[in-house]
Amino acid sequence: MHLTTLARHALSRGRTPAETYALLARRTRKPLPSARAVCLALTIPLAETTRRLNDCYDALLADPHPNSETDTGELLEALGVFDIPKSLTDTELTIVDHLLAAIDAHGSLRPGHHHGLNRWFTTGNLTTAYLSLTTTHPMPRTGNPTLYWTTLTTAGELLTTTHPDTRIKYALAHCRARATRP
């Protein structure tokens, strides 16, 4: 049976992408084709699949250790290798641009937070990305606090036009207040 077909079947039976990877990798003893099959079964385009797997090949897939398939699958999932990209509207792309500008104006965003934001951008979870940035304070010495809060205000205004979420309105009020502080 073709690996991608087997991956689709396992996913349709309720297995997570990590569990599906572990199942295929145990059966085939071929981590790279197994990870590729899961990505393709999730309808991640081949070019994006190849890029993602190249990014983690040396660390996770090149030299597999016996009985590590479950751990490797969970790591691949945590790294976002199996995240299904969402096509964003023009407004959503503009929001992402503003959020990226805010990240630049922050001055020193932690790597784990940055990774989470990238995953939320990929999956289109802009509300969570926005809310997470509104609770993070920019670095006064290495960042630009005024630009940070102003950019988040603009992103929040755009976000409220597409996502009617009360949490966004409260966060937007917080950003407006911070942007007007000296």
PDB file of N, CA and C in Angstrom, residues 8-70:
ATOM      1  N   ARG A   8      -3.283   8.558   5.200  1.00  0.00           N
ATOM      2  CA  ARG A   8      -4.655   9.085   5.144  1.00  0.00           C
ATOM      3  C   ARG A   8      -5.615   8.192   5.928  1.00  0.00           C
ATOM      4  N   HIS A   9      -5.451   6.888   5.756  1.00  0.00           N
ATOM      5  CA  HIS A   9      -6.313   5.929   6.450  1.00  0.00           C
ATOM      6  C   HIS A   9      -6.137   6.061   7.970  1.00  0.00           C
ATOM      7  N   ALA A  10      -4.910   6.130   8.431  1.00  0.00           N
ATOM      8  CA  ALA A  10      -4.661   6.239   9.872  1.00  0.00           C
ATOM      9  C   ALA A  10      -5.238   7.553  10.412  1.00  0.00           C
ATOM     10  N   LEU A  11      -5.061   8.641   9.682  1.00  0.00           N
ATOM     11  CA  LEU A  11      -5.606   9.931  10.110  1.00  0.00           C
ATOM     12  C   LEU A  11      -7.130   9.907  10.137  1.00  0.00           C
ATOM     13  N   SER A  12      -7.733   9.226   9.155  1.00  0.00           N
ATOM     14  CA  SER A  12      -9.202   9.148   9.109  1.00  0.00           C
ATOM     15  C   SER A  12      -9.760   8.309  10.261  1.00  0.00           C
ATOM     16  N   ARG A  13      -8.923   7.486  10.845  1.00  0.00           N
ATOM     17  CA  ARG A  13      -9.325   6.653  11.987  1.00  0.00           C
ATOM     18  C   ARG A  13      -9.104   7.374  13.317  1.00  0.00           C
ATOM     19  N   GLY A  14      -8.713   8.658  13.249  1.00  0.00           N
ATOM     20  CA  GLY A  14      -8.573   9.442  14.463  1.00  0.00           C
ATOM     21  C   GLY A  14      -7.173   9.513  15.042  1.00  0.00           C
ATOM     22  N   ARG A  15      -6.200   8.943  14.361  1.00  0.00           N
ATOM     23  CA  ARG A  15      -4.822   9.052  14.857  1.00  0.00           C
ATOM     24  C   ARG A  15      -4.303  10.462  14.619  1.00  0.00           C
ATOM     25  N   THR A  16      -3.491  10.936  15.528  1.00  0.00           N
ATOM     26  CA  THR A  16      -2.862  12.239  15.350  1.00  0.00           C
ATOM     27  C   THR A  16      -1.765  12.106  14.293  1.00  0.00           C
ATOM     28  N   PRO A  17      -1.296  13.220  13.748  1.00  0.00           N
ATOM     29  CA  PRO A  17      -0.166  13.138  12.825  1.00  0.00           C
ATOM     30  C   PRO A  17       1.066  12.483  13.461  1.00  0.00           C
ATOM     31  N   ALA A  18       1.329  12.768  14.730  1.00  0.00           N
ATOM     32  CA  ALA A  18       2.477  12.157  15.411  1.00  0.00           C
ATOM     33  C   ALA A  18       2.315  10.641  15.507  1.00  0.00           C
ATOM     34  N   GLU A  19       1.116  10.191  15.864  1.00  0.00           N
ATOM     35  CA  GLU A  19       0.853   8.751  15.953  1.00  0.00           C
ATOM     36  C   GLU A  19       0.951   8.093  14.574  1.00  0.00           C
ATOM     37  N   THR A  20       0.465   8.791  13.572  1.00  0.00           N
ATOM     38  CA  THR A  20       0.514   8.257  12.211  1.00  0.00           C
ATOM     39  C   THR A  20       1.957   8.119  11.755  1.00  0.00           C
ATOM     40  N   TYR A  21       2.772   9.147  12.032  1.00  0.00           N
ATOM     41  CA  TYR A  21       4.197   9.061  11.684  1.00  0.00           C
ATOM     42  C   TYR A  21       4.828   7.851  12.368  1.00  0.00           C
ATOM     43  N   ALA A  22       4.594   7.692  13.685  1.00  0.00           N
ATOM     44  CA  ALA A  22       5.196   6.584  14.432  1.00  0.00           C
ATOM     45  C   ALA A  22       4.792   5.238  13.848  1.00  0.00           C
ATOM     46  N   LEU A  23       3.529   5.103  13.490  1.00  0.00           N
ATOM     47  CA  LEU A  23       3.044   3.861  12.888  1.00  0.00           C
ATOM     48  C   LEU A  23       3.800   3.542  11.588  1.00  0.00           C
ATOM     49  N   LEU A  24       3.880   4.542  10.710  1.00  0.00           N
ATOM     50  CA  LEU A  24       4.554   4.331   9.422  1.00  0.00           C
ATOM     51  C   LEU A  24       6.045   4.089   9.603  1.00  0.00           C
ATOM     52  N   ALA A  25       6.684   4.868  10.460  1.00  0.00           N
ATOM     53  CA  ALA A  25       8.127   4.731  10.656  1.00  0.00           C
ATOM     54  C   ALA A  25       8.485   3.373  11.262  1.00  0.00           C
ATOM     55  N   ARG A  26       7.633   2.869  12.161  1.00  0.00           N
ATOM     56  CA  ARG A  26       7.875   1.539  12.736  1.00  0.00           C
ATOM     57  C   ARG A  26       7.766   0.458  11.678  1.00  0.00           C
ATOM     58  N   ARG A  27       6.777   0.593  10.810  1.00  0.00           N
ATOM     59  CA  ARG A  27       6.556  -0.421   9.765  1.00  0.00           C
ATOM     60  C   ARG A  27       7.638  -0.405   8.699  1.00  0.00           C
ATOM     61  N   THR A  28       8.044   0.786   8.292  1.00  0.00           N
ATOM     62  CA  THR A  28       8.955   0.896   7.144  1.00  0.00           C
ATOM     63  C   THR A  28      10.423   1.030   7.532  1.00  0.00           C
ATOM     64  N   ARG A  29      10.692   1.515   8.744  1.00  0.00           N
ATOM     65  CA  ARG A  29      12.047   1.852   9.188  1.00  0.00           C
ATOM     66  C   ARG A  29      12.666   2.940   8.304  1.00  0.00           C
ATOM     67  N   LYS A  30      11.780   3.767   7.708  1.00  0.00           N
ATOM     68  CA  LYS A  30      12.214   4.857   6.837  1.00  0.00           C
ATOM     69  C   LYS A  30      11.562   6.144   7.323  1.00  0.00           C
ATOM     70  N   PRO A  31      12.262   6.898   8.166  1.00  0.00           N
ATOM     71  CA  PRO A  31      11.646   8.080   8.767  1.00  0.00           C
ATOM     72  C   PRO A  31      11.286   9.178   7.765  1.00  0.00           C
ATOM     73  N   LEU A  32      12.154   9.484   6.832  1.00  0.00           N
ATOM     74  CA  LEU A  32      11.862  10.582   5.908  1.00  0.00           C
ATOM     75  C   LEU A  32      10.632  10.301   5.043  1.00  0.00           C
ATOM     76  N   PRO A  33      10.555   9.137   4.369  1.00  0.00           N
ATOM     77  CA  PRO A  33       9.338   8.863   3.593  1.00  0.00           C
ATOM     78  C   PRO A  33       8.074   8.803   4.459  1.00  0.00           C
ATOM     79  N   SER A  34       8.215   8.365   5.698  1.00  0.00           N
ATOM     80  CA  SER A  34       7.062   8.303   6.599  1.00  0.00           C
ATOM     81  C   SER A  34       6.571   9.700   6.941  1.00  0.00           C
ATOM     82  N   ALA A  35       7.493  10.599   7.267  1.00  0.00           N
ATOM     83  CA  ALA A  35       7.112  11.982   7.579  1.00  0.00           C
ATOM     84  C   ALA A  35       6.525  12.661   6.346  1.00  0.00           C
ATOM     85  N   ARG A  36       7.123  12.416   5.201  1.00  0.00           N
ATOM     86  CA  ARG A  36       6.605  12.997   3.949  1.00  0.00           C
ATOM     87  C   ARG A  36       5.182  12.519   3.689  1.00  0.00           C
ATOM     88  N   ALA A  37       4.928  11.234   3.907  1.00  0.00           N
ATOM     89  CA  ALA A  37       3.593  10.667   3.669  1.00  0.00           C
ATOM     90  C   ALA A  37       2.548  11.325   4.567  1.00  0.00           C
ATOM     91  N   VAL A  38       2.902  11.577   5.825  1.00  0.00           N
ATOM     92  CA  VAL A  38       1.955  12.222   6.742  1.00  0.00           C
ATOM     93  C   VAL A  38       1.650  13.633   6.255  1.00  0.00           C
ATOM     94  N   CYS A  39       2.684  14.372   5.891  1.00  0.00           N
ATOM     95  CA  CYS A  39       2.473  15.744   5.401  1.00  0.00           C
ATOM     96  C   CYS A  39       1.575  15.750   4.169  1.00  0.00           C
ATOM     97  N   LEU A  40       1.851  14.867   3.232  1.00  0.00           N
ATOM     98  CA  LEU A  40       1.051  14.825   2.003  1.00  0.00           C
ATOM     99  C   LEU A  40      -0.381  14.381   2.287  1.00  0.00           C
ATOM    100  N   ALA A  41      -0.551  13.470   3.229  1.00  0.00           N
ATOM    101  CA  ALA A  41      -1.906  13.041   3.609  1.00  0.00           C
ATOM    102  C   ALA A  41      -2.687  14.188   4.246  1.00  0.00           C
ATOM    103  N   LEU A  42      -1.969  15.116   4.865  1.00  0.00           N
ATOM    104  CA  LEU A  42      -2.601  16.296   5.468  1.00  0.00           C
ATOM    105  C   LEU A  42      -2.811  17.410   4.447  1.00  0.00           C
ATOM    106  N   THR A  43      -2.500  17.132   3.197  1.00  0.00           N
ATOM    107  CA  THR A  43      -2.617  18.060   2.057  1.00  0.00           C
ATOM    108  C   THR A  43      -1.668  19.254   2.156  1.00  0.00           C
ATOM    109  N   ILE A  44      -0.541  19.061   2.810  1.00  0.00           N
ATOM    110  CA  ILE A  44       0.502  20.085   2.805  1.00  0.00           C
ATOM    111  C   ILE A  44       1.200  19.954   1.454  1.00  0.00           C
ATOM    112  N   PRO A  45       1.328  21.041   0.708  1.00  0.00           N
ATOM    113  CA  PRO A  45       1.940  20.964  -0.629  1.00  0.00           C
ATOM    114  C   PRO A  45       3.353  20.370  -0.577  1.00  0.00           C
ATOM    115  N   LEU A  46       3.727  19.668  -1.644  1.00  0.00           N
ATOM    116  CA  LEU A  46       5.011  18.969  -1.693  1.00  0.00           C
ATOM    117  C   LEU A  46       6.184  19.915  -1.468  1.00  0.00           C
ATOM    118  N   ALA A  47       6.173  21.091  -2.081  1.00  0.00           N
ATOM    119  CA  ALA A  47       7.293  22.026  -1.908  1.00  0.00           C
ATOM    120  C   ALA A  47       7.433  22.437  -0.440  1.00  0.00           C
ATOM    121  N   GLU A  48       6.311  22.719   0.218  1.00  0.00           N
ATOM    122  CA  GLU A  48       6.337  23.098   1.636  1.00  0.00           C
ATOM    123  C   GLU A  48       6.759  21.905   2.491  1.00  0.00           C
ATOM    124  N   THR A  49       6.274  20.716   2.153  1.00  0.00           N
ATOM    125  CA  THR A  49       6.669  19.496   2.858  1.00  0.00           C
ATOM    126  C   THR A  49       8.176  19.309   2.778  1.00  0.00           C
ATOM    127  N   THR A  50       8.714  19.459   1.586  1.00  0.00           N
ATOM    128  CA  THR A  50      10.157  19.280   1.375  1.00  0.00           C
ATOM    129  C   THR A  50      10.947  20.297   2.194  1.00  0.00           C
ATOM    130  N   ARG A  51      10.515  21.556   2.192  1.00  0.00           N
ATOM    131  CA  ARG A  51      11.206  22.595   2.957  1.00  0.00           C
ATOM    132  C   ARG A  51      11.196  22.271   4.452  1.00  0.00           C
ATOM    133  N   ARG A  52      10.029  21.891   4.953  1.00  0.00           N
ATOM    134  CA  ARG A  52       9.918  21.591   6.383  1.00  0.00           C
ATOM    135  C   ARG A  52      10.779  20.403   6.779  1.00  0.00           C
ATOM    136  N   LEU A  53      10.757  19.371   5.964  1.00  0.00           N
ATOM    137  CA  LEU A  53      11.532  18.173   6.301  1.00  0.00           C
ATOM    138  C   LEU A  53      13.028  18.406   6.146  1.00  0.00           C
ATOM    139  N   ASN A  54      13.424  19.238   5.199  1.00  0.00           N
ATOM    140  CA  ASN A  54      14.843  19.583   5.065  1.00  0.00           C
ATOM    141  C   ASN A  54      15.331  20.318   6.305  1.00  0.00           C
ATOM    142  N   ASP A  55      14.456  21.161   6.879  1.00  0.00           N
ATOM    143  CA  ASP A  55      14.829  21.938   8.061  1.00  0.00           C
ATOM    144  C   ASP A  55      15.130  21.059   9.275  1.00  0.00           C
ATOM    145  N   CYS A  56      14.494  19.907   9.363  1.00  0.00           N
ATOM    146  CA  CYS A  56      14.690  19.068  10.551  1.00  0.00           C
ATOM    147  C   CYS A  56      15.331  17.714  10.233  1.00  0.00           C
ATOM    148  N   TYR A  57      15.722  17.503   8.986  1.00  0.00           N
ATOM    149  CA  TYR A  57      16.235  16.192   8.578  1.00  0.00           C
ATOM    150  C   TYR A  57      17.440  15.758   9.406  1.00  0.00           C
ATOM    151  N   ASP A  58      18.467  16.588   9.473  1.00  0.00           N
ATOM    152  CA  ASP A  58      19.695  16.195  10.170  1.00  0.00           C
ATOM    153  C   ASP A  58      19.451  15.884  11.638  1.00  0.00           C
ATOM    154  N   ALA A  59      18.634  16.676  12.295  1.00  0.00           N
ATOM    155  CA  ALA A  59      18.414  16.511  13.728  1.00  0.00           C
ATOM    156  C   ALA A  59      17.493  15.343  14.074  1.00  0.00           C
ATOM    157  N   LEU A  60      16.499  15.061  13.218  1.00  0.00           N
ATOM    158  CA  LEU A  60      15.479  14.087  13.616  1.00  0.00           C
ATOM    159  C   LEU A  60      15.344  12.860  12.708  1.00  0.00           C
ATOM    160  N   LEU A  61      15.663  12.999  11.455  1.00  0.00           N
ATOM    161  CA  LEU A  61      15.318  11.924  10.527  1.00  0.00           C
ATOM    162  C   LEU A  61      16.518  11.204   9.909  1.00  0.00           C
ATOM    163  N   ALA A  62      17.689  11.785   9.948  1.00  0.00           N
ATOM    164  CA  ALA A  62      18.852  11.214   9.262  1.00  0.00           C
ATOM    165  C   ALA A  62      19.360   9.939   9.926  1.00  0.00           C
ATOM    166  N   ASP A  63      19.374   9.902  11.243  1.00  0.00           N
ATOM    167  CA  ASP A  63      19.951   8.771  11.970  1.00  0.00           C
ATOM    168  C   ASP A  63      18.978   8.306  13.044  1.00  0.00           C
ATOM    169  N   PRO A  64      17.916   7.590  12.641  1.00  0.00           N
ATOM    170  CA  PRO A  64      16.897   7.210  13.627  1.00  0.00           C
ATOM    171  C   PRO A  64      17.413   6.175  14.631  1.00  0.00           C
ATOM    172  N   HIS A  65      17.003   6.353  15.859  1.00  0.00           N
ATOM    173  CA  HIS A  65      17.342   5.396  16.909  1.00  0.00           C
ATOM    174  C   HIS A  65      16.196   4.402  17.055  1.00  0.00           C
ATOM    175  N   PRO A  66      16.505   3.145  17.353  1.00  0.00           N
ATOM    176  CA  PRO A  66      15.431   2.150  17.513  1.00  0.00           C
ATOM    177  C   PRO A  66      14.433   2.572  18.592  1.00  0.00           C
ATOM    178  N   ASN A  67      13.188   2.323  18.330  1.00  0.00           N
ATOM    179  CA  ASN A  67      12.086   2.597  19.260  1.00  0.00           C
ATOM    180  C   ASN A  67      11.917   4.077  19.605  1.00  0.00           C
ATOM    181  N   SER A  68      12.356   4.956  18.722  1.00  0.00           N
ATOM    182  CA  SER A  68      12.204   6.393  18.976  1.00  0.00           C
ATOM    183  C   SER A  68      11.116   7.011  18.094  1.00  0.00           C
ATOM    184  N   GLU A  69      10.364   6.181  17.400  1.00  0.00           N
ATOM    185  CA  GLU A  69       9.372   6.692  16.446  1.00  0.00           C
ATOM    186  C   GLU A  69       8.315   7.576  17.108  1.00  0.00           C
ATOM    187  N   THR A  70       7.837   7.188  18.269  1.00  0.00           N
ATOM    188  CA  THR A  70       6.813   7.974  18.955  1.00  0.00           C
ATOM    189  C   THR A  70       7.366   9.337  19.358  1.00  0.00           C
TER     190      THR A  70
END
